[in-house]
GROMACS .gro file of C-alpha atoms in nm:
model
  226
    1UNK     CA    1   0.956  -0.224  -0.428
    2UNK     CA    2   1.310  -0.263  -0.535
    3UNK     CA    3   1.707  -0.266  -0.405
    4UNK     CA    4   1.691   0.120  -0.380
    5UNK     CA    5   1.377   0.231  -0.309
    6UNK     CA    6   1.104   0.036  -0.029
    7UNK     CA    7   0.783   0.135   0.077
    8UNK     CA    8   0.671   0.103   0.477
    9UNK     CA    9   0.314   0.113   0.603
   10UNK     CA   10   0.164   0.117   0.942
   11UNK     CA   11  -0.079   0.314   1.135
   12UNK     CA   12   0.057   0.653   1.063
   13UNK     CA   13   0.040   0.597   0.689
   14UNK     CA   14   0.291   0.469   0.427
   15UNK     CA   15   0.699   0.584   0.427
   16UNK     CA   16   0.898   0.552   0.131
   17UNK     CA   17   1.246   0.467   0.216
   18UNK     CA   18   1.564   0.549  -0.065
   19UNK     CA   19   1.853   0.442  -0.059
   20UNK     CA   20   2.072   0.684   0.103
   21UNK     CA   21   2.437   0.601  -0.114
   22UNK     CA   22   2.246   0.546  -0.454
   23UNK     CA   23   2.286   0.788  -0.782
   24UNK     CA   24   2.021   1.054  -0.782
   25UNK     CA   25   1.893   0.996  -1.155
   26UNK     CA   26   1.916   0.670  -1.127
   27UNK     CA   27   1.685   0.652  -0.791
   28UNK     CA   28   1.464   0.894  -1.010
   29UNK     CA   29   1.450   0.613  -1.274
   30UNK     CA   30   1.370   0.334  -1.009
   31UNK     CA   31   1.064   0.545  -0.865
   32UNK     CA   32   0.897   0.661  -1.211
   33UNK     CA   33   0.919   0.260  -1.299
   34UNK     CA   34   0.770   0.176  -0.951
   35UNK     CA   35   0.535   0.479  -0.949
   36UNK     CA   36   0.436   0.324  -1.359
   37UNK     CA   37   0.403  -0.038  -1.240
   38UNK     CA   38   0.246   0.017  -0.956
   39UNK     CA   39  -0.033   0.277  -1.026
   40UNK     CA   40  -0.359   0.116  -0.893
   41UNK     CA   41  -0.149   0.187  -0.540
   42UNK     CA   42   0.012   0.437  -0.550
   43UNK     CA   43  -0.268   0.667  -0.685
   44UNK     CA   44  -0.400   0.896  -0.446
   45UNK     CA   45  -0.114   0.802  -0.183
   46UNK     CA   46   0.009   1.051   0.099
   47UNK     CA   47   0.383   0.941   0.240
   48UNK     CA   48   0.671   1.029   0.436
   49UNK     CA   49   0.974   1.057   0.227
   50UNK     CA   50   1.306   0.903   0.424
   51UNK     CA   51   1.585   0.975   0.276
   52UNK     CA   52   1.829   0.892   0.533
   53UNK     CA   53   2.200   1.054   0.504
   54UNK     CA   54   2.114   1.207   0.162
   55UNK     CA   55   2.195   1.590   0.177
   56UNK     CA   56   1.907   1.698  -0.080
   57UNK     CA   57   1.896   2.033  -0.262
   58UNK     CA   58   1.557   2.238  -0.316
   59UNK     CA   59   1.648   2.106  -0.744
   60UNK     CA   60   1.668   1.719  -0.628
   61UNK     CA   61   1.355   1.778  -0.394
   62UNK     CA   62   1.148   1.940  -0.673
   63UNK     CA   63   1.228   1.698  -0.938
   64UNK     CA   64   1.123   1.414  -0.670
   65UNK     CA   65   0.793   1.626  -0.572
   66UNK     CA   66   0.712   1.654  -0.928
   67UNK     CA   67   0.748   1.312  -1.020
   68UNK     CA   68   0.537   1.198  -0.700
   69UNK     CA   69   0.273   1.489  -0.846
   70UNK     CA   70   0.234   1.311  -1.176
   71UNK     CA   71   0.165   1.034  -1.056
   72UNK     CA   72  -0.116   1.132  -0.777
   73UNK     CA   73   0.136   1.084  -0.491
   74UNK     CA   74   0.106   1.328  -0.211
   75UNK     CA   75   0.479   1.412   0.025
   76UNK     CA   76   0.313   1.487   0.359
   77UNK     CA   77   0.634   1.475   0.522
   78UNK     CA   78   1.003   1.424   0.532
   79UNK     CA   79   1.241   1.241   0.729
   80UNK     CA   80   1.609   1.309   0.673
   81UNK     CA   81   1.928   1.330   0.908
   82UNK     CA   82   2.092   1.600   0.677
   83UNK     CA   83   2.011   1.911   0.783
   84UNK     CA   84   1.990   2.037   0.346
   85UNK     CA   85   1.745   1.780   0.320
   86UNK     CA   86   1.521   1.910   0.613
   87UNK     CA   87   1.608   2.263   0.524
   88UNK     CA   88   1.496   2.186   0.124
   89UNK     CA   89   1.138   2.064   0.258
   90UNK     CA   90   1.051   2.319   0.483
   91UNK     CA   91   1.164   2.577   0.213
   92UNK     CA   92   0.881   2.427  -0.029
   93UNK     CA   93   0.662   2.395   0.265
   94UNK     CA   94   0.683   2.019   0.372
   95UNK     CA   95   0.698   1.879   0.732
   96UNK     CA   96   1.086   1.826   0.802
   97UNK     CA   97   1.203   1.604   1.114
   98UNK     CA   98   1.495   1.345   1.184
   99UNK     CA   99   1.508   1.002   1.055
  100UNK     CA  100   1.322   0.828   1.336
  101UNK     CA  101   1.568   0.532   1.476
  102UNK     CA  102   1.526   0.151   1.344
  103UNK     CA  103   1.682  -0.078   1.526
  104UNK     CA  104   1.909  -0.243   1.288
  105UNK     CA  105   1.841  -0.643   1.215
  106UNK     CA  106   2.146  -0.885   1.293
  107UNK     CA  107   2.406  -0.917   0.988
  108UNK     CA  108   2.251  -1.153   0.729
  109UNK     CA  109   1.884  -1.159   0.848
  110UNK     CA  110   1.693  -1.165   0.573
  111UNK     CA  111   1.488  -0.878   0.472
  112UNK     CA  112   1.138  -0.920   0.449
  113UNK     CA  113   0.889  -0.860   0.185
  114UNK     CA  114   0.637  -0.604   0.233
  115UNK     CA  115   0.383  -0.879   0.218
  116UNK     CA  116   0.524  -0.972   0.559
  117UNK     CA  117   0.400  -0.683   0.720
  118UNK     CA  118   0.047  -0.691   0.847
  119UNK     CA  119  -0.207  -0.400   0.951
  120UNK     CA  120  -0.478  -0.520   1.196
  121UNK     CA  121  -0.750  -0.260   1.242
  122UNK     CA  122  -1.052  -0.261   1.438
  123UNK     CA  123  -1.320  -0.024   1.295
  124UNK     CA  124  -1.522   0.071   1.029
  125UNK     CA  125  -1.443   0.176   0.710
  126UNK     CA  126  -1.707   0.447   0.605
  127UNK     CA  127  -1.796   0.583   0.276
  128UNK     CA  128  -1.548   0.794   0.158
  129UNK     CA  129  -1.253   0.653   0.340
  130UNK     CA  130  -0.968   0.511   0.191
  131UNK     CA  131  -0.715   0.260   0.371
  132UNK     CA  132  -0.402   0.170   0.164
  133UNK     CA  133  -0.132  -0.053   0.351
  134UNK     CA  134   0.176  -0.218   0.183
  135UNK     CA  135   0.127  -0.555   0.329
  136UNK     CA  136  -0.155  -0.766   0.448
  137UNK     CA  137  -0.471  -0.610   0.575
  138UNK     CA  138  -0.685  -0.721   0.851
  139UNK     CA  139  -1.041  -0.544   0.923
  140UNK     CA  140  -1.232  -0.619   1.211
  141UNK     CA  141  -1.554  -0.433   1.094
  142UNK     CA  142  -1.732  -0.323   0.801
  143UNK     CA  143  -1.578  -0.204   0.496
  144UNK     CA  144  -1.871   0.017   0.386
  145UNK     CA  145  -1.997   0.137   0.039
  146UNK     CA  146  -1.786   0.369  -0.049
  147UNK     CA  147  -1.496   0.304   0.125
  148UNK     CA  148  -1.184   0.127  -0.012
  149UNK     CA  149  -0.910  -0.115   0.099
  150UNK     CA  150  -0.579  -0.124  -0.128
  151UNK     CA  151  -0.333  -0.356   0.049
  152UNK     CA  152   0.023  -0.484  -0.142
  153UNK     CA  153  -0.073  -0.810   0.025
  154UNK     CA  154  -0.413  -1.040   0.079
  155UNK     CA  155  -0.713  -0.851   0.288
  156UNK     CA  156  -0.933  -1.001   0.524
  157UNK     CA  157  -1.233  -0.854   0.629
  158UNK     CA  158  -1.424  -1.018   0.961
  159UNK     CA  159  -1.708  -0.799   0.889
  160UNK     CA  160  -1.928  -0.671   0.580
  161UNK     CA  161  -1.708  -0.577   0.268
  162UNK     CA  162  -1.925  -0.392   0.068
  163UNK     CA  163  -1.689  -0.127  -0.068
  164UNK     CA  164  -1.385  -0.146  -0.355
  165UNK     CA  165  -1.089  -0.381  -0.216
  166UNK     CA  166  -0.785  -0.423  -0.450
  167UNK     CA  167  -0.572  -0.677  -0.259
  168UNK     CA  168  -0.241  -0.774  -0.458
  169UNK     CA  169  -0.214  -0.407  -0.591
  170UNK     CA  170   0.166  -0.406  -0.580
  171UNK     CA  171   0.191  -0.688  -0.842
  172UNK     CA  172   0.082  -1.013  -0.594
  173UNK     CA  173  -0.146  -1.250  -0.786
  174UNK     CA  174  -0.106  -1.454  -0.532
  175UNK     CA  175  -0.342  -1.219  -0.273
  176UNK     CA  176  -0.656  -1.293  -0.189
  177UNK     CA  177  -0.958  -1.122  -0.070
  178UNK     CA  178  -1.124  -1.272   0.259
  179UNK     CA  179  -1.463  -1.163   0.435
  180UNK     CA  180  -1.747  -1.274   0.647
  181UNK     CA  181  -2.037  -1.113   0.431
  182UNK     CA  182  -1.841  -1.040   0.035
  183UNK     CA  183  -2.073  -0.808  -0.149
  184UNK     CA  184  -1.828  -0.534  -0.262
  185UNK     CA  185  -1.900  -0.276  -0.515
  186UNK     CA  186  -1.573  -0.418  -0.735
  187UNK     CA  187  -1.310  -0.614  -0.638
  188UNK     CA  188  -0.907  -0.654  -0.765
  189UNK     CA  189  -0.660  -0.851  -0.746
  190UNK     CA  190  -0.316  -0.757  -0.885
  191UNK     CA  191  -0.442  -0.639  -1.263
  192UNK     CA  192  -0.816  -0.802  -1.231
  193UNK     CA  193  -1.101  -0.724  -1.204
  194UNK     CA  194  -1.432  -0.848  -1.066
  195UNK     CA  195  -1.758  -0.719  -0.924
  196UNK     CA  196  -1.996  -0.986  -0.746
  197UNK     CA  197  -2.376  -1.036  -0.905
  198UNK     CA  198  -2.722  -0.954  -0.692
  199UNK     CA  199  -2.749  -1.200  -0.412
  200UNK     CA  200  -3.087  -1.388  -0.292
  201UNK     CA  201  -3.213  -1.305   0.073
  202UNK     CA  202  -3.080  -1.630   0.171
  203UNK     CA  203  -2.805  -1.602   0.496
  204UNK     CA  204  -2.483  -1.474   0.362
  205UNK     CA  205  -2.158  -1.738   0.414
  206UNK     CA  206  -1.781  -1.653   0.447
  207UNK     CA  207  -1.606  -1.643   0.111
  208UNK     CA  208  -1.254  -1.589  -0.030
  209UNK     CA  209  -1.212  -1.430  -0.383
  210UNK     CA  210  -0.885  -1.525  -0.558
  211UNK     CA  211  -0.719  -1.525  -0.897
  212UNK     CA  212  -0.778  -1.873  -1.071
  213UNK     CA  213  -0.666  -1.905  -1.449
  214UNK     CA  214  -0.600  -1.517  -1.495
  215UNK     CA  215  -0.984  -1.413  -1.369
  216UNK     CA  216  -1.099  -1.337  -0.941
  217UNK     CA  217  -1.314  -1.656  -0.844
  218UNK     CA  218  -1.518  -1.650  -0.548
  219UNK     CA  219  -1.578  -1.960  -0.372
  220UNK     CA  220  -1.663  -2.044   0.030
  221UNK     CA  221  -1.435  -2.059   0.283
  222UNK     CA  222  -1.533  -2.398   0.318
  223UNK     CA  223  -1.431  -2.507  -0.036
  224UNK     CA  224  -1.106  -2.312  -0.018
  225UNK     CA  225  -1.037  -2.453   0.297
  226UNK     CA  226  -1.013  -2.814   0.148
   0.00000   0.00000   0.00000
């Protein structure tokens, strides 16, 4: 997301991650920006703040929950090494734990975008459900009516997709939107927006959607291929 504040995703769910030795307004700044940019994701989110070192105050931790609140951003849980941090969470009712351990890359590996992370799931995504990853998604199954993918990176689905998908919602144009049978009920990528017309009974083929001259184009995976 930016140089002070990242977001994680994996199977338990996203974690955003601040910087630990940054100003507190000014880390307050970076997320509303984010939060602003980034709405079509972040909407409707549930996370684990981890907050590292930072010794937080039940003031800091309010203004933070209250910014997250406006913006439809849910703080399931906190991870923190100092013990005010954990302490100001459980006070307001909020999980509390440690900051689980990362094992730290070599000096001057680059770090990777969140693009680079990938979620492979195998099930199926019922009405109702949402699924929201910060990198690629990959869905072995059916993505039903109803149910919604929002990925930061591209989406595949080696199934059905006939739900809402927003691939790209963290600002990648560049995403694109991959399934064996593509008859959602919309579909986005980055800031457009497309929904597919009424199909024939003919046998359905695999197709990638993708943003071509600032509008989602759907062609076969054969074409794309070439």
């Amino acid at each position: 997301m930016s140089d002070l504040i990242s977001i994680k995703g994996g199977r338990d769910g996203l974690r955003m991650r601040f910087d630990d030795t940054a100003d507190w307004p000014a880390l307050l700044v970076q997320l509303e920006q984010q939060l602003t940019q980034n709405q079509a994701f972040f909407n409707g989110a549930r996370l684990t703040l981890e907050l590292g070192e930072r010794s937080l105050d039940e003031i800091q931790l309010s203004e933070l929950l209250n910014l997250l609140q406006h913006h439809g951003v849910v703080a399931d849980a906190l991870s923190a090494n100092a013990r005010a941090a954990r302490n100001a969470a459980r006070a307001v009712g909020i999980t509390a734990r440690p900051l689980p351990r990362y094992a730290d890359p070599p000096p001057g590996t680059p770090s990777l975008a969140p693009e680079s992370e990938a979620l492979l799931l195998t099930r199926t995504v019922r009405s109702g459900q949402v699924l929201r990853h910060s990198g690629h998604i990959t869905l072995i199954g059916d993505l039903n009516p109803g149910g919604e993918l929002i990925a930061g990176g591209s989406v595949i689905v080696w199934g059905r997709l006939r739900g809402f998908v927003h691939a790209g919602a963290l600002g990648n144009a560049e995403a694109v939107i991959c399934a064996l049978e593509l008859s959602p009920t919309q579909l986005r990528i980055a800031d457009q927006i497309a929904t597919t017309p009424p199909r024939g009974s003919g046998p359905h083929v695999p197709e990638v959607a993708r943003i071509e001259q600032h509008q989602i184009v759907v062609e076969s995976w054969e074409n794309y291929k070439r």
